[in-house]
mmCIF file of C-alpha atoms in Angstrom:
data_model
loop_
_atom_site.group_PDB
_atom_site.id
_atom_site.type_symbol
_atom_site.label_atom_id
_atom_site.label_comp_id
_atom_site.label_asym_id
_atom_site.label_seq_id
_atom_site.Cartn_x
_atom_site.Cartn_y
_atom_site.Cartn_z
ATOM 1 C CA MET K 3 -36.168 -36.736 44.448
ATOM 2 C CA SER K 4 -38.338 -34.774 41.775
ATOM 3 C CA GLY K 5 -41.981 -34.029 42.108
ATOM 4 C CA THR K 6 -42.154 -35.783 45.523
ATOM 5 C CA GLY K 7 -42.329 -32.439 47.958
ATOM 6 C CA GLU K 8 -40.002 -34.651 50.478
ATOM 7 C CA THR K 9 -36.193 -34.316 50.930
ATOM 8 C CA GLU K 10 -33.931 -33.913 48.082
ATOM 9 C CA LEU K 11 -31.357 -36.621 47.679
ATOM 10 C CA SER K 12 -28.187 -35.035 46.463
ATOM 11 C CA ALA K 13 -26.283 -35.663 43.427
ATOM 12 C CA ALA K 14 -23.442 -37.331 45.313
ATOM 13 C CA THR K 15 -26.381 -39.818 45.969
ATOM 14 C CA PHE K 16 -27.681 -40.328 43.291
ATOM 15 C CA ALA K 17 -24.229 -41.027 41.577
ATOM 16 C CA ALA K 18 -23.735 -43.490 44.817
ATOM 17 C CA LEU K 19 -27.297 -45.612 43.931
ATOM 18 C CA GLU K 20 -26.483 -45.984 40.324
ATOM 19 C CA HIS K 21 -22.897 -47.380 40.814
ATOM 20 C CA ALA K 22 -23.852 -50.019 43.483
ATOM 21 C CA SER K 23 -26.366 -51.226 41.349
ATOM 22 C CA GLY K 24 -23.873 -53.854 40.036
ATOM 23 C CA LYS K 25 -22.870 -54.739 44.255
ATOM 24 C CA ILE K 26 -26.170 -54.513 45.451
ATOM 25 C CA ALA K 27 -27.031 -57.845 42.747
ATOM 26 C CA SER K 28 -24.383 -59.500 43.313
ATOM 27 C CA ALA K 29 -25.265 -59.879 47.042
ATOM 28 C CA ALA K 30 -28.525 -60.447 46.307
ATOM 29 C CA LEU K 31 -27.679 -63.449 44.089
ATOM 30 C CA ALA K 32 -25.475 -64.971 47.058
ATOM 31 C CA ALA K 33 -28.355 -64.105 49.190
ATOM 32 C CA MET K 34 -30.299 -66.691 46.900
ATOM 33 C CA GLU K 35 -27.956 -69.350 46.955
ATOM 34 C CA GLU K 36 -27.408 -69.384 50.585
ATOM 35 C CA GLN K 37 -31.518 -69.734 50.563
ATOM 36 C CA PHE K 38 -32.135 -72.149 48.347
ATOM 37 C CA PRO K 39 -30.492 -74.793 47.502
ATOM 38 C CA TRP K 40 -32.205 -75.271 43.988
ATOM 39 C CA PHE K 41 -31.222 -71.993 43.036
ATOM 40 C CA ALA K 42 -27.413 -73.018 42.786
ATOM 41 C CA ARG K 43 -28.295 -76.128 40.186
ATOM 42 C CA MET K 44 -30.326 -73.544 38.097
ATOM 43 C CA PRO K 45 -28.283 -73.477 34.568
ATOM 44 C CA ALA K 46 -25.388 -71.036 34.450
ATOM 45 C CA ASP K 47 -27.333 -69.025 31.983
ATOM 46 C CA GLN K 48 -30.683 -68.885 33.875
ATOM 47 C CA ARG K 49 -28.586 -67.678 37.011
ATOM 48 C CA ALA K 50 -26.636 -64.908 34.713
ATOM 49 C CA SER K 51 -30.977 -64.123 33.728
ATOM 50 C CA VAL K 52 -31.594 -63.581 37.417
ATOM 51 C CA LEU K 53 -28.132 -61.636 37.866
ATOM 52 C CA PHE K 54 -29.226 -59.009 34.923
ATOM 53 C CA ILE K 55 -32.981 -58.744 36.333
ATOM 54 C CA ALA K 56 -31.433 -58.166 40.056
ATOM 55 C CA GLN K 57 -28.969 -55.630 38.587
ATOM 56 C CA THR K 58 -31.075 -53.819 36.291
ATOM 57 C CA GLY K 59 -34.125 -53.528 39.116
ATOM 58 C CA ALA K 60 -31.138 -51.959 41.445
ATOM 59 C CA ALA K 61 -30.465 -49.338 38.559
ATOM 60 C CA GLY K 62 -34.175 -48.529 37.861
ATOM 61 C CA PHE K 63 -34.791 -47.788 41.758
ATOM 62 C CA ALA K 64 -32.348 -44.508 41.076
ATOM 63 C CA ALA K 65 -34.258 -43.938 37.574
ATOM 64 C CA TRP K 66 -37.330 -44.096 39.034
ATOM 65 C CA LEU K 67 -36.517 -42.132 41.950
ATOM 66 C CA ARG K 68 -35.632 -39.240 39.573
ATOM 67 C CA ASP K 69 -38.885 -39.944 37.321
ATOM 68 C CA ARG K 70 -41.643 -41.570 38.536
ATOM 69 C CA SER K 71 -43.588 -41.447 36.156
ATOM 70 C CA ASP K 72 -41.753 -43.303 34.246
ATOM 71 C CA ALA K 73 -43.279 -46.202 35.905
ATOM 72 C CA LEU K 74 -40.549 -49.533 36.317
ATOM 73 C CA ARG K 75 -39.993 -49.232 32.359
ATOM 74 C CA LEU K 76 -36.018 -50.177 32.730
ATOM 75 C CA THR K 77 -37.487 -53.011 35.382
ATOM 76 C CA THR K 78 -40.578 -54.143 33.547
ATOM 77 C CA TYR K 79 -38.076 -54.290 30.521
ATOM 78 C CA ALA K 80 -36.160 -56.824 32.193
ATOM 79 C CA PHE K 81 -38.663 -59.301 33.453
ATOM 80 C CA ARG K 82 -39.888 -59.067 30.520
ATOM 81 C CA GLY K 83 -37.076 -60.554 28.867
ATOM 82 C CA ALA K 84 -35.737 -62.819 31.050
ATOM 83 C CA PRO K 85 -39.233 -64.849 31.888
ATOM 84 C CA GLN K 86 -39.349 -66.282 28.403
ATOM 85 C CA ASP K 87 -36.380 -68.682 29.344
ATOM 86 C CA LEU K 88 -36.850 -68.629 33.387
ATOM 87 C CA SER K 89 -40.760 -69.692 33.786
ATOM 88 C CA ARG K 90 -39.383 -73.238 32.480
ATOM 89 C CA TRP K 91 -36.808 -73.566 34.970
ATOM 90 C CA ILE K 92 -38.383 -71.955 38.098
ATOM 91 C CA SER K 93 -42.503 -71.653 39.413
ATOM 92 C CA LEU K 94 -44.265 -68.424 40.347
ATOM 93 C CA ARG K 95 -43.822 -69.209 43.858
ATOM 94 C CA GLN K 96 -39.935 -69.926 43.424
ATOM 95 C CA THR K 97 -39.724 -66.952 41.404
ATOM 96 C CA VAL K 98 -41.694 -64.587 44.554
ATOM 97 C CA GLU K 99 -39.078 -66.035 46.820
ATOM 98 C CA LEU K 100 -36.240 -64.928 44.819
ATOM 99 C CA VAL K 101 -37.811 -61.472 44.563
ATOM 100 C CA ARG K 102 -38.147 -61.264 47.659
ATOM 101 C CA VAL K 103 -34.816 -61.758 48.612
ATOM 102 C CA ALA K 104 -34.071 -59.654 46.157
ATOM 103 C CA LEU K 105 -35.790 -56.788 47.387
ATOM 104 C CA GLN K 106 -34.863 -57.574 51.420
ATOM 105 C CA VAL K 107 -31.235 -56.943 49.996
ATOM 106 C CA LEU K 108 -31.894 -53.604 47.992
ATOM 107 C CA GLU K 109 -33.633 -52.800 51.465
ATOM 108 C CA ARG K 110 -30.984 -53.054 53.809
ATOM 109 C CA GLN K 111 -27.957 -52.079 51.716
ATOM 110 C CA VAL K 112 -30.080 -48.660 49.684
ATOM 111 C CA PRO K 113 -30.345 -46.531 52.729
ATOM 112 C CA GLU K 114 -26.583 -47.147 53.739
ATOM 113 C CA LEU K 115 -25.798 -45.249 51.004
ATOM 114 C CA ALA K 116 -27.442 -41.958 51.887
ATOM 115 C CA ALA K 117 -25.152 -38.627 52.380
ATOM 116 C CA ASP K 118 -27.435 -38.080 56.368
ATOM 117 C CA GLU K 119 -29.909 -39.196 57.996
ATOM 118 C CA PRO K 120 -32.975 -37.373 56.551
ATOM 119 C CA GLU K 121 -31.518 -38.810 53.483
ATOM 120 C CA ARG K 122 -31.455 -42.161 54.697
ATOM 121 C CA GLN K 123 -35.391 -41.539 55.728
ATOM 122 C CA VAL K 124 -35.758 -40.723 52.324
ATOM 123 C CA LEU K 125 -34.244 -43.635 50.915
ATOM 124 C CA THR K 126 -35.994 -46.350 53.148
ATOM 125 C CA GLU K 127 -39.549 -45.309 52.402
ATOM 126 C CA ALA K 128 -38.669 -45.280 48.641
ATOM 127 C CA VAL K 129 -37.417 -48.563 48.142
ATOM 128 C CA LEU K 130 -40.080 -49.814 50.092
ATOM 129 C CA ARG K 131 -42.492 -48.154 47.790
ATOM 130 C CA TYR K 132 -40.324 -49.286 44.897
ATOM 131 C CA GLY K 133 -40.504 -53.089 46.232
ATOM 132 C CA ARG K 134 -44.546 -53.659 45.819
ATOM 133 C CA GLU K 135 -43.816 -51.711 42.292
ATOM 134 C CA VAL K 136 -41.159 -54.357 41.623
ATOM 135 C CA ALA K 137 -42.919 -57.766 42.875
ATOM 136 C CA PHE K 138 -46.075 -56.532 41.116
ATOM 137 C CA THR K 139 -44.212 -56.081 38.233
ATOM 138 C CA SER K 140 -42.687 -59.381 38.743
ATOM 139 C CA ALA K 141 -45.394 -61.043 39.447
ATOM 140 C CA MET K 142 -47.699 -60.292 36.824
ATOM 141 C CA SER K 143 -44.815 -60.351 33.827
ATOM 142 C CA TYR K 144 -43.873 -64.112 35.246
ATOM 143 C CA ALA K 145 -47.834 -64.574 34.660
ATOM 144 C CA SER K 146 -47.372 -62.846 31.083
ATOM 145 C CA ALA K 147 -44.467 -65.308 30.062
ATOM 146 C CA ALA K 148 -46.277 -68.644 31.470
ATOM 147 C CA GLU K 149 -48.840 -67.965 29.375
ATOM 148 C CA ALA K 150 -46.961 -66.984 26.738
ATOM 149 C CA ARG K 151 -44.975 -71.006 27.329
ATOM 150 C CA GLY K 152 -48.181 -72.591 28.044
ATOM 151 C CA ALA K 153 -49.513 -71.456 24.232
ATOM 152 C CA TRP K 154 -46.186 -72.530 22.589
ATOM 153 C CA ASP K 155 -45.963 -75.980 24.831
ATOM 154 C CA ALA K 156 -49.459 -76.692 24.098
ATOM 155 C CA ARG K 157 -48.420 -76.822 19.949
ATOM 156 C CA LEU K 158 -45.554 -78.122 20.476
ATOM 157 C CA GLU K 159 -47.017 -80.822 22.260
ATOM 158 C CA ALA K 160 -49.025 -81.407 20.169
ATOM 159 C CA SER K 161 -46.708 -81.589 17.436
ATOM 160 C CA VAL K 162 -44.857 -84.355 19.059
ATOM 161 C CA VAL K 163 -47.990 -86.768 19.752
ATOM 162 C CA ASP K 164 -49.248 -85.985 16.234
ATOM 163 C CA GLY K 165 -45.967 -87.713 14.904
ATOM 164 C CA ILE K 166 -46.094 -90.278 17.418
ATOM 165 C CA VAL K 167 -49.336 -91.574 15.887
ATOM 166 C CA ARG K 168 -48.180 -91.042 12.172
ATOM 167 C CA GLY K 169 -44.832 -93.407 13.343
ATOM 168 C CA ASP K 170 -42.139 -91.137 13.281
ATOM 169 C CA ALA K 171 -39.415 -91.331 14.793
ATOM 170 C CA GLU K 172 -36.872 -88.853 13.841
ATOM 171 C CA GLU K 173 -34.591 -87.588 16.053
ATOM 172 C CA SER K 174 -36.498 -83.713 15.381
ATOM 173 C CA LEU K 175 -39.700 -85.382 17.471
ATOM 174 C CA LEU K 176 -37.334 -86.459 20.184
ATOM 175 C CA SER K 177 -35.866 -83.094 20.375
ATOM 176 C CA ARG K 178 -39.342 -81.328 20.919
ATOM 177 C CA ALA K 179 -40.504 -83.618 23.079
ATOM 178 C CA ALA K 180 -36.720 -82.896 25.265
ATOM 179 C CA ALA K 181 -38.000 -79.488 24.778
ATOM 180 C CA LEU K 182 -41.206 -80.508 26.506
ATOM 181 C CA GLY K 183 -38.942 -82.020 29.787
ATOM 182 C CA TRP K 184 -39.358 -85.526 28.362
ATOM 183 C CA ASP K 185 -37.047 -87.773 29.510
ATOM 184 C CA PRO K 186 -35.488 -89.818 26.661
ATOM 185 C CA ALA K 187 -34.622 -92.485 28.361
ATOM 186 C CA ALA K 188 -38.370 -93.158 29.552
ATOM 187 C CA GLN K 189 -40.082 -95.597 28.950
ATOM 188 C CA ALA K 190 -43.706 -94.822 26.859
ATOM 189 C CA THR K 191 -46.766 -96.210 26.739
ATOM 190 C CA VAL K 192 -49.730 -94.735 25.069
ATOM 191 C CA LEU K 193 -53.950 -94.761 25.786
ATOM 192 C CA VAL K 194 -56.178 -93.960 23.929
ATOM 193 C CA GLY K 195 -59.775 -93.206 24.407
ATOM 194 C CA ASN K 196 -62.501 -90.585 24.410
ATOM 195 C CA PRO K 197 -61.715 -87.386 25.797
ATOM 196 C CA SER K 198 -63.952 -86.480 28.945
ATOM 197 C CA SER K 199 -65.164 -83.209 27.785
ATOM 198 C CA ASP K 200 -65.599 -80.944 24.483
ATOM 199 C CA ASP K 201 -63.268 -78.334 26.270
ATOM 200 C CA PRO K 202 -59.901 -78.901 25.724
ATOM 201 C CA PRO K 203 -58.673 -76.952 28.456
ATOM 202 C CA THR K 204 -60.568 -79.402 30.840
ATOM 203 C CA VAL K 205 -59.347 -82.363 29.093
ATOM 204 C CA VAL K 206 -55.803 -81.175 29.922
ATOM 205 C CA TYR K 207 -56.594 -80.747 33.491
ATOM 206 C CA GLU K 208 -57.903 -83.630 33.862
ATOM 207 C CA VAL K 209 -55.539 -85.861 32.578
ATOM 208 C CA ARG K 210 -52.218 -83.761 33.992
ATOM 209 C CA SER K 211 -53.773 -84.228 37.204
ATOM 210 C CA ARG K 212 -54.393 -87.806 37.047
ATOM 211 C CA ALA K 213 -50.336 -88.210 36.022
ATOM 212 C CA ALA K 214 -49.478 -85.995 38.876
ATOM 213 C CA ARG K 215 -51.253 -88.457 41.393
ATOM 214 C CA ALA K 216 -49.334 -90.896 39.642
ATOM 215 C CA GLY K 217 -46.713 -89.213 39.744
ATOM 216 C CA ARG K 218 -45.958 -89.466 36.064
ATOM 217 C CA SER K 219 -45.353 -87.233 33.164
ATOM 218 C CA VAL K 220 -47.476 -87.384 30.008
ATOM 219 C CA LEU K 221 -47.562 -85.544 26.622
ATOM 220 C CA LEU K 222 -51.255 -85.353 25.588
ATOM 221 C CA GLY K 223 -53.001 -84.612 22.368
ATOM 222 C CA VAL K 224 -57.025 -84.162 21.168
ATOM 223 C CA GLN K 225 -57.276 -85.419 17.697
ATOM 224 C CA GLY K 226 -60.731 -85.094 17.058
ATOM 225 C CA ALA K 227 -62.974 -86.968 19.434
ATOM 226 C CA ARG K 228 -59.686 -88.986 19.895
ATOM 227 C CA LEU K 229 -57.900 -88.579 23.103
ATOM 228 C CA VAL K 230 -54.123 -89.530 22.722
ATOM 229 C CA VAL K 231 -51.874 -89.803 25.786
ATOM 230 C CA LEU K 232 -47.890 -90.413 26.437
ATOM 231 C CA LEU K 233 -47.542 -91.831 29.628
ATOM 232 C CA ALA K 234 -44.119 -92.083 30.835
ATOM 233 C CA GLY K 235 -42.507 -94.934 33.006
ATOM 234 C CA PRO K 236 -44.500 -98.485 33.131
ATOM 235 C CA ALA K 237 -47.754 -98.999 32.731
ATOM 236 C CA GLU K 238 -48.621 -101.438 36.222
ATOM 237 C CA PRO K 239 -52.160 -101.911 36.835
ATOM 238 C CA GLY K 240 -52.525 -99.364 39.106
ATOM 239 C CA VAL K 241 -51.252 -96.936 37.669
ATOM 240 C CA LEU K 242 -53.448 -97.511 34.411
ATOM 241 C CA ALA K 243 -56.211 -97.570 36.516
ATOM 242 C CA LYS K 244 -55.905 -93.682 37.880
ATOM 243 C CA MET K 245 -55.357 -93.054 34.437
ATOM 244 C CA VAL K 246 -58.596 -94.049 32.801
ATOM 245 C CA ASN K 247 -60.601 -91.716 34.892
ATOM 246 C CA ALA K 248 -59.619 -89.287 32.659
ATOM 247 C CA PHE K 249 -61.059 -89.883 29.786
ATOM 248 C CA GLY K 250 -64.266 -90.614 28.867
ATOM 249 C CA ALA K 251 -67.179 -93.308 28.498
ATOM 250 C CA GLY K 252 -66.126 -95.882 26.389
ATOM 251 C CA PRO K 253 -63.388 -98.175 25.947
ATOM 252 C CA VAL K 254 -59.682 -96.723 26.560
ATOM 253 C CA VAL K 255 -56.699 -99.225 24.868
ATOM 254 C CA ALA K 256 -53.634 -98.905 26.398
ATOM 255 C CA GLY K 257 -50.427 -100.162 23.866
ATOM 256 C CA PRO K 258 -47.751 -101.608 24.933
ATOM 257 C CA THR K 259 -44.806 -100.572 27.200
ATOM 258 C CA VAL K 260 -41.643 -99.180 24.864
ATOM 259 C CA PRO K 261 -38.300 -98.894 26.096
ATOM 260 C CA SER K 262 -38.520 -95.197 25.030
ATOM 261 C CA ILE K 263 -40.238 -92.640 22.782
ATOM 262 C CA ALA K 264 -37.897 -93.141 19.908
ATOM 263 C CA GLU K 265 -40.023 -96.669 19.823
ATOM 264 C CA ALA K 266 -43.611 -94.838 20.980
ATOM 265 C CA HIS K 267 -44.985 -95.021 17.658
ATOM 266 C CA ARG K 268 -45.138 -99.022 18.013
ATOM 267 C CA SER K 269 -47.470 -98.784 20.991
ATOM 268 C CA ALA K 270 -49.451 -95.986 19.599
ATOM 269 C CA ALA K 271 -50.419 -97.797 16.166
ATOM 270 C CA ASP K 272 -51.254 -101.094 18.874
ATOM 271 C CA ALA K 273 -53.698 -98.853 20.296
ATOM 272 C CA LEU K 274 -55.123 -97.664 18.030
ATOM 273 C CA SER K 275 -55.254 -100.609 16.076
ATOM 274 C CA GLY K 276 -57.311 -102.164 19.546
ATOM 275 C CA LEU K 277 -58.927 -99.000 19.423
ATOM 276 C CA ARG K 278 -60.760 -99.981 16.169
ATOM 277 C CA ALA K 279 -61.391 -103.532 17.210
ATOM 278 C CA VAL K 280 -62.479 -103.427 20.868
ATOM 279 C CA VAL K 281 -65.830 -103.049 19.753
ATOM 280 C CA ALA K 282 -65.789 -107.026 18.890
ATOM 281 C CA TRP K 283 -65.664 -107.158 22.597
ATOM 282 C CA PRO K 284 -68.182 -105.811 24.183
ATOM 283 C CA ALA K 285 -66.936 -107.315 27.735
ATOM 284 C CA ALA K 286 -63.827 -105.824 27.601
ATOM 285 C CA PRO K 287 -61.783 -104.462 30.457
ATOM 286 C CA ARG K 288 -61.160 -100.725 30.735
ATOM 287 C CA PRO K 289 -58.776 -99.942 30.119
ATOM 288 C CA VAL K 290 -57.790 -103.717 27.957
ATOM 289 C CA ARG K 291 -54.516 -104.140 26.979
ATOM 290 C CA SER K 292 -54.009 -104.047 23.134
ATOM 291 C CA THR K 293 -51.984 -106.966 23.751
ATOM 292 C CA ASP K 294 -55.597 -108.933 25.288
ATOM 293 C CA LEU K 295 -57.199 -107.740 21.717
ATOM 294 C CA LEU K 296 -54.833 -110.015 19.587
ATOM 295 C CA PRO K 297 -58.344 -111.993 17.912
ATOM 296 C CA GLU K 298 -60.298 -108.759 18.054
ATOM 297 C CA ARG K 299 -57.408 -107.020 15.923
ATOM 298 C CA ALA K 300 -56.395 -110.094 13.589
ATOM 299 C CA LEU K 301 -60.072 -110.913 12.652
ATOM 300 C CA ALA K 302 -59.864 -106.670 11.794
ATOM 301 C CA GLY K 303 -56.817 -107.396 9.375
ATOM 302 C CA ASP K 304 -54.546 -105.919 11.298
ATOM 303 C CA PRO K 305 -51.143 -108.033 10.287
ATOM 304 C CA GLU K 306 -49.346 -106.931 12.925
ATOM 305 C CA ALA K 307 -51.459 -108.503 15.266
ATOM 306 C CA GLU K 308 -51.944 -111.796 13.237
ATOM 307 C CA ARG K 309 -47.431 -112.129 13.269
ATOM 308 C CA GLN K 310 -47.660 -111.760 17.157
ATOM 309 C CA LEU K 311 -50.213 -114.596 17.312
ATOM 310 C CA ILE K 312 -47.952 -116.302 15.504
ATOM 311 C CA ASP K 313 -45.068 -116.107 17.218
ATOM 312 C CA GLN K 314 -46.914 -115.956 20.512
ATOM 313 C CA VAL K 315 -48.887 -119.242 20.185
ATOM 314 C CA ALA K 316 -49.426 -121.219 16.914
ATOM 315 C CA ARG K 317 -45.302 -121.449 16.687
ATOM 316 C CA PRO K 318 -44.609 -122.292 20.028
ATOM 317 C CA LEU K 319 -47.614 -124.719 20.145
ATOM 318 C CA GLU K 320 -45.693 -126.432 16.761
ATOM 319 C CA GLN K 321 -42.476 -126.458 18.258
ATOM 320 C CA ALA K 322 -42.876 -127.872 21.872
ATOM 321 C CA GLY K 323 -43.873 -131.096 20.195
ATOM 322 C CA GLY K 324 -45.489 -133.805 22.278
ATOM 323 C CA GLY K 325 -48.943 -133.514 20.389
ATOM 324 C CA LEU K 326 -49.871 -130.496 21.979
ATOM 325 C CA LEU K 327 -51.038 -128.809 19.091
ATOM 326 C CA GLU K 328 -53.212 -131.815 17.527
ATOM 327 C CA THR K 329 -54.630 -132.016 21.242
ATOM 328 C CA VAL K 330 -55.342 -127.986 21.492
ATOM 329 C CA GLU K 331 -57.327 -128.505 18.055
ATOM 330 C CA ALA K 332 -59.092 -131.358 18.906
ATOM 331 C CA TYR K 333 -60.479 -129.950 22.415
ATOM 332 C CA LEU K 334 -61.532 -126.965 21.068
ATOM 333 C CA GLU K 335 -62.935 -128.670 18.045
ATOM 334 C CA ASN K 336 -65.318 -130.795 20.499
ATOM 335 C CA GLY K 337 -66.367 -127.918 22.157
ATOM 336 C CA GLY K 338 -64.024 -127.882 25.796
ATOM 337 C CA VAL K 339 -65.496 -131.874 26.384
ATOM 338 C CA LEU K 340 -62.004 -133.848 27.790
ATOM 339 C CA GLU K 341 -63.611 -137.032 26.914
ATOM 340 C CA THR K 342 -64.129 -136.467 23.607
ATOM 341 C CA CYS K 343 -61.098 -134.908 22.987
ATOM 342 C CA ALA K 344 -59.408 -138.308 24.391
ATOM 343 C CA ARG K 345 -62.046 -140.554 22.582
ATOM 344 C CA THR K 346 -60.687 -138.867 19.401
ATOM 345 C CA LEU K 347 -57.377 -138.259 19.858
ATOM 346 C CA PHE K 348 -56.933 -142.481 20.967
ATOM 347 C CA VAL K 349 -55.042 -141.495 24.607
ATOM 348 C CA HIS K 350 -56.451 -141.713 28.606
ATOM 349 C CA PRO K 351 -57.705 -138.304 29.403
ATOM 350 C CA ASN K 352 -55.271 -137.955 32.213
ATOM 351 C CA THR K 353 -52.863 -137.317 28.712
ATOM 352 C CA VAL K 354 -55.286 -135.014 27.280
ATOM 353 C CA ARG K 355 -55.293 -133.379 30.509
ATOM 354 C CA TYR K 356 -51.340 -133.291 31.016
ATOM 355 C CA ARG K 357 -51.184 -131.990 27.381
ATOM 356 C CA LEU K 358 -53.429 -128.958 27.720
ATOM 357 C CA ARG K 359 -51.187 -127.850 31.234
ATOM 358 C CA LYS K 360 -48.314 -127.877 28.981
ATOM 359 C CA ALA K 361 -49.662 -125.804 26.169
ATOM 360 C CA ALA K 362 -51.414 -123.059 29.078
ATOM 361 C CA GLU K 363 -47.396 -122.912 30.341
ATOM 362 C CA VAL K 364 -46.141 -122.801 26.443
ATOM 363 C CA THR K 365 -48.813 -120.106 25.088
ATOM 364 C CA GLY K 366 -50.013 -119.060 28.291
ATOM 365 C CA CYS K 367 -53.597 -118.800 27.099
ATOM 366 C CA ASN K 368 -55.304 -121.650 29.319
ATOM 367 C CA ALA K 369 -58.066 -123.958 26.748
ATOM 368 C CA ASN K 370 -60.434 -123.969 29.527
ATOM 369 C CA LEU K 371 -61.003 -120.851 30.000
ATOM 370 C CA SER K 372 -63.006 -119.146 27.033
ATOM 371 C CA ARG K 373 -61.444 -116.223 26.805
ATOM 372 C CA ASP K 374 -58.307 -117.887 26.223
ATOM 373 C CA ALA K 375 -60.102 -120.400 24.186
ATOM 374 C CA LEU K 376 -60.587 -117.363 21.874
ATOM 375 C CA VAL K 377 -57.265 -116.448 21.588
ATOM 376 C CA LEU K 378 -55.348 -120.099 20.594
ATOM 377 C CA ARG K 379 -58.746 -120.638 18.297
ATOM 378 C CA VAL K 380 -57.906 -117.245 16.149
ATOM 379 C CA ALA K 381 -54.274 -117.783 16.396
ATOM 380 C CA LEU K 382 -54.350 -121.353 14.852
ATOM 381 C CA ALA K 383 -56.900 -120.325 12.304
ATOM 382 C CA VAL K 384 -53.907 -117.142 11.679
ATOM 383 C CA GLY K 385 -51.595 -119.724 11.317
ATOM 384 C CA ARG K 386 -52.996 -121.806 9.151
ATOM 385 C CA LEU K 387 -53.916 -119.160 6.205
ATOM 386 C CA SER K 388 -50.550 -117.974 6.573
ATOM 387 C CA ARG K 389 -49.430 -120.722 6.147
ATOM 388 C CA SER K 390 -51.338 -121.520 2.866
ATOM 389 C CA ARG K 391 -49.884 -118.103 1.939
ATOM 390 C CA GLY K 392 -46.612 -119.405 2.168
ATOM 391 C CA LEU K 393 -45.853 -116.763 4.819
ATOM 392 C CA TRP K 394 -44.744 -119.145 7.305
#
C-alpha cells in the first residue's frame, strides 16, 4: 500500500479487490432491499443509480489504496452525478442509511480478499478509514445536490403558480406541477393574502410548516406584496385556520375548491377578485371565502360574481314562484319590518314568515340576517341590471 509505511498488499490482492467490486455492490443492494422496504419500492432507474454508486465506491477503494492523494476521485464523481436524481426520491437520512449498509457490506467482504493475516489487518483498518471518507463525501454531495434541486424547484414552482394566476391550463403547467410532486388528481384551493415577511425563505418556511401540520401539499409564490398558495385537498375550516397563520397581517381570501390543478385558475381568479374587493367589508372573517364576497366583488365590477349571484339567488327566487321574489323585495324595501311588509303585500304576517323561510331554503340566505340581506339586495339589483341589458 503505497506511501503508508505499512504492510504492502500483493498484486493478487489488488486484482481481487478490483474484480470484486460488482459482487460487493450487488451484496450491498441485497442488504438494502432486506433492511429497507421503501428501497424496494423505488423506481428501477433510481435503484440502478444506487448500484452504480455502490459499485464505483467499491472500485474506488482499490484506487484509494494505491494513491490516497487522489482523494476519492472516482467515488466523489459518482456521488456528484447520481444524487441530482436520487435526492428527489430519498431524504438525506435515507441516503445516510444506504451508505451505512453499503459500508457494512464492504467492511465484511473486503478483508476476506486478503492473501494472509497481515494483509487482512491492513485491509480491515483501511476499509474503516475509507468508509469515513465515503460517508463524508456522500453527505456533502447529497447536500449540494439538494441545494441545486431546491433552487430549480423554486423557479419551477414560481412558474406553475404564475401560470395558474394568469389562467393557464395547458399540459405543460400540469407536467411542471407533477415534476414538483403534485398529485394531478388532487383537489385544489387557492389562497391569497400578504406574505408574512420580506424574506422569501422565511415565507416559504412558514407556509410549508403550516401545510405539513395540516398534512397537505402546497405550491406557493410571492408576487410582489402578494402571497399565492395552492393548497391540495378539501379546504375544510380547520385546515384554512392553520394555513391563515402562514400569511402576514391583512385579509386572506380562499377561492373555491376545484376538482384538480387543471382548474385551479378558476379558484385563483375568484380569490384575487375577492382580495381586491374585501376592503369593502371591514368586518370580513380571516380567512374569508371568495363566495362570501360576492356582493363586494359584484360592486367592484366582477362579471363572474354577478353571474354567481344571479344563478344562486336571483334566478332561483324567480323560478320558485309562490310570491317569494316579491316578498323578499318588499321585506328588504321596508327595512325588514314584518308587519309593514305584510300590509304592502296585502297578506298575513305569517304568510310573510312562511315565504321568507322558503326563500332561505331556496337561496341559502336568511333575509333576517344583515349580511344575508345585503347578499339578497345586491343579487336582486344585479339581476335587474342584467335583465335590462338583455343578458338574462
